[in-house]
PDB file of C-alpha atoms in Angstrom:
ATOM      1  CA  PHE A 189     173.301 -90.739 266.502  1.00 90.00           C
ATOM      2  CA  ALA A 190     171.464 -91.490 263.289  1.00 96.00           C
ATOM      3  CA  GLN A 191     172.157 -90.444 259.724  1.00 96.00           C
ATOM      4  CA  GLY A 192     169.742 -87.688 258.748  1.00 95.00           C
ATOM      5  CA  SER A 193     169.103 -86.448 262.282  1.00 95.00           C
ATOM      6  CA  LEU A 194     169.283 -82.718 262.954  1.00 93.00           C
ATOM      7  CA  GLU A 195     171.233 -82.683 266.224  1.00 90.00           C
ATOM      8  CA  GLN A 196     174.309 -80.422 266.142  1.00 89.00           C
ATOM      9  CA  ASN A 197     176.303 -81.637 269.127  1.00 94.00           C
ATOM     10  CA  MET A 198     179.845 -82.880 268.705  1.00 95.00           C
ATOM     11  CA  TYR A 199     181.322 -85.847 270.579  1.00 96.00           C
ATOM     12  CA  ILE A 200     184.849 -86.693 271.703  1.00 95.00           C
ATOM     13  CA  ILE A 201     185.682 -90.331 272.391  1.00 97.00           C
ATOM     14  CA  LEU A 202     187.233 -90.742 275.833  1.00 98.00           C
ATOM     15  CA  GLU A 203     187.143 -94.563 275.800  1.00 97.00           C
ATOM     16  CA  GLY A 204     185.912 -97.327 273.531  1.00 97.00           C
ATOM     17  CA  ALA A 205     185.379 -97.799 269.824  1.00 97.00           C
ATOM     18  CA  PHE A 206     182.680 -96.451 267.527  1.00 97.00           C
ATOM     19  CA  ASP A 207     181.743 -97.261 263.932  1.00 97.00           C
ATOM     20  CA  VAL A 208     180.702 -94.670 261.365  1.00 95.00           C
ATOM     21  CA  VAL A 209     177.983 -96.069 259.090  1.00 95.00           C
ATOM     22  CA  VAL A 210     176.699 -94.466 255.875  1.00 93.00           C
ATOM     23  CA  ASP A 211     173.679 -95.996 254.166  1.00 94.00           C
ATOM     24  CA  GLY A 212     174.234 -99.265 256.056  1.00 94.00           C
ATOM     25  CA  THR A 213     177.961 -99.560 255.222  1.00 92.00           C
ATOM     26  CA  THR A 214     180.653 -99.097 257.857  1.00 94.00           C
ATOM     27  CA  VAL A 215     183.036 -96.495 256.457  1.00 91.00           C
ATOM     28  CA  ALA A 216     185.275 -95.835 259.468  1.00 92.00           C
ATOM     29  CA  SER A 217     186.096 -96.948 262.978  1.00 94.00           C
ATOM     30  CA  LEU A 218     186.963 -94.370 265.616  1.00 96.00           C
ATOM     31  CA  SER A 219     188.650 -94.738 268.982  1.00 96.00           C
ATOM     32  CA  LYS A 220     189.961 -92.758 271.951  1.00 96.00           C
ATOM     33  CA  GLY A 221     190.829 -89.170 271.071  1.00 93.00           C
ATOM     34  CA  SER A 222     188.730 -89.096 267.897  1.00 94.00           C
ATOM     35  CA  HIS A 223     185.733 -86.859 267.498  1.00 93.00           C
ATOM     36  CA  PHE A 224     182.567 -86.949 265.435  1.00 95.00           C
ATOM     37  CA  GLY A 225     179.508 -84.813 264.834  1.00 94.00           C
ATOM     38  CA  GLU A 226     181.471 -81.749 263.835  1.00 92.00           C
ATOM     39  CA  MET A 227     180.137 -81.668 260.271  1.00 91.00           C
ATOM     40  CA  SER A 228     176.563 -80.969 261.352  1.00 91.00           C
ATOM     41  CA  TRP A 229     177.763 -78.321 263.778  1.00 89.00           C
ATOM     42  CA  LEU A 230     179.769 -76.587 261.055  1.00 88.00           C
ATOM     43  CA  SER A 231     177.245 -76.907 258.222  1.00 90.00           C
ATOM     44  CA  HIS A 232     173.885 -76.854 260.082  1.00 90.00           C
ATOM     45  CA  GLU A 233     172.864 -79.785 257.880  1.00 93.00           C
ATOM     46  CA  PRO A 234     171.503 -83.210 258.877  1.00 95.00           C
ATOM     47  CA  ARG A 235     173.935 -85.877 260.064  1.00 96.00           C
ATOM     48  CA  SER A 236     175.778 -87.497 257.148  1.00 93.00           C
ATOM     49  CA  ALA A 237     176.303 -90.804 258.981  1.00 95.00           C
ATOM     50  CA  THR A 238     175.152 -92.983 261.831  1.00 97.00           C
ATOM     51  CA  VAL A 239     177.654 -93.540 264.643  1.00 97.00           C
ATOM     52  CA  ARG A 240     177.328 -96.746 266.664  1.00 97.00           C
ATOM     53  CA  CYS A 241     179.185 -97.987 269.704  1.00 96.00           C
ATOM     54  CA  ALA A 242     181.370-100.956 268.690  1.00 96.00           C
ATOM     55  CA  ALA A 243     182.917-101.514 272.134  1.00 93.00           C
ATOM     56  CA  ASP A 244     181.913-100.130 275.507  1.00 94.00           C
ATOM     57  CA  GLY A 245     182.968 -96.531 275.648  1.00 95.00           C
ATOM     58  CA  THR A 246     182.613 -93.098 277.105  1.00 97.00           C
ATOM     59  CA  LEU A 247     181.862 -89.932 275.162  1.00 97.00           C
ATOM     60  CA  LEU A 248     182.189 -86.283 276.008  1.00 96.00           C
ATOM     61  CA  LYS A 249     179.204 -84.457 274.532  1.00 96.00           C
ATOM     62  CA  VAL A 250     180.038 -80.919 273.424  1.00 95.00           C
ATOM     63  CA  SER A 251     176.889 -78.946 272.747  1.00 94.00           C
ATOM     64  CA  ALA A 252     176.795 -76.556 269.819  1.00 90.00           C
ATOM     65  CA  LEU A 253     175.846 -73.738 272.183  1.00 92.00           C
ATOM     66  CA  PHE A 254     178.803 -74.441 274.497  1.00 94.00           C
ATOM     67  CA  LEU A 255     181.256 -74.642 271.593  1.00 92.00           C
ATOM     68  CA  GLN A 256     180.066 -71.343 270.113  1.00 92.00           C
ATOM     69  CA  SER A 257     180.214 -69.656 273.509  1.00 95.00           C
ATOM     70  CA  PHE A 258     183.702 -71.036 274.181  1.00 94.00           C
ATOM     71  CA  ILE A 259     185.007 -69.765 270.834  1.00 93.00           C
ATOM     72  CA  LEU A 260     183.652 -66.289 271.528  1.00 95.00           C
ATOM     73  CA  LYS A 261     185.066 -66.200 275.075  1.00 96.00           C
ATOM     74  CA  SER A 262     188.462 -67.604 274.123  1.00 96.00           C
ATOM     75  CA  PRO A 263     189.225 -66.802 270.471  1.00 96.00           C
ATOM     76  CA  GLU A 264     192.790 -68.151 270.638  1.00 96.00           C
ATOM     77  CA  ASN A 265     191.658 -71.547 271.922  1.00 95.00           C
ATOM     78  CA  GLY A 266     188.629 -71.419 269.640  1.00 93.00           C
ATOM     79  CA  LEU A 267     190.971 -71.012 266.685  1.00 94.00           C
ATOM     80  CA  ARG A 268     192.902 -74.086 267.827  1.00 94.00           C
ATOM     81  CA  ILE A 269     189.694 -76.092 267.951  1.00 92.00           C
ATOM     82  CA  LEU A 270     188.577 -74.916 264.514  1.00 92.00           C
ATOM     83  CA  ARG A 271     192.003 -75.688 263.028  1.00 94.00           C
ATOM     84  CA  GLU A 272     191.879 -79.196 264.500  1.00 92.00           C
ATOM     85  CA  LEU A 273     188.414 -79.734 263.038  1.00 91.00           C
ATOM     86  CA  ALA A 274     189.567 -78.464 259.645  1.00 93.00           C
ATOM     87  CA  ARG A 275     192.689 -80.666 259.784  1.00 93.00           C
ATOM     88  CA  GLU A 276     190.637 -83.754 260.602  1.00 91.00           C
ATOM     89  CA  LEU A 277     188.023 -83.038 257.930  1.00 92.00           C
ATOM     90  CA  SER A 278     190.805 -82.484 255.389  1.00 93.00           C
ATOM     91  CA  SER A 279     192.389 -85.792 256.343  1.00 91.00           C
ATOM     92  CA  ARG A 280     189.073 -87.609 255.987  1.00 87.00           C
ATOM     93  CA  LEU A 281     188.440 -86.000 252.598  1.00 90.00           C
ATOM     94  CA  ARG A 282     191.887 -87.038 251.341  1.00 92.00           C
ATOM     95  CA  ALA A 283     191.243 -90.623 252.465  1.00 87.00           C
ATOM     96  CA  THR A 284     187.850 -90.625 250.749  1.00 84.00           C
ATOM     97  CA  ASN A 285     189.390 -89.249 247.547  1.00 89.00           C
ATOM     98  CA  ALA A 286     192.082 -91.950 247.624  1.00 89.00           C
ATOM     99  CA  LEU A 287     189.427 -94.652 247.990  1.00 82.00           C
ATOM    100  CA  ALA A 288     187.409 -93.188 245.117  1.00 84.00           C
ATOM    101  CA  LEU A 289     190.459 -93.136 242.859  1.00 87.00           C
ATOM    102  CA  ALA A 290     191.461 -96.670 243.836  1.00 90.00           C
ATOM    103  CA  SER A 291     188.023 -98.009 242.902  1.00 83.00           C
ATOM    104  CA  LYS A 292     188.192 -96.676 239.341  1.00 79.00           C
TER     105      LYS A 292
END
């Protein structure tokens, strides 16, 4: 998907490799088991990055509607999903902070 787009689906990488690009600069590479697109689902804001396929792969598309419905139907599993998203976002923020400090 493209940076700035309004889609709110999330994707889980089943196979392959994908690059995360912000303003034309590759900022991360993702592979099997990683997910992306969760920020727009959580914030209802435009995509903060473009994600491009770097090697042939397969994605599982998780629609915003399905995810919301799943969380309501299964709160315990929904909580697990939300905790995983929070953990991953926290990890990414820590890495970004470390890079910002290293560049000073």
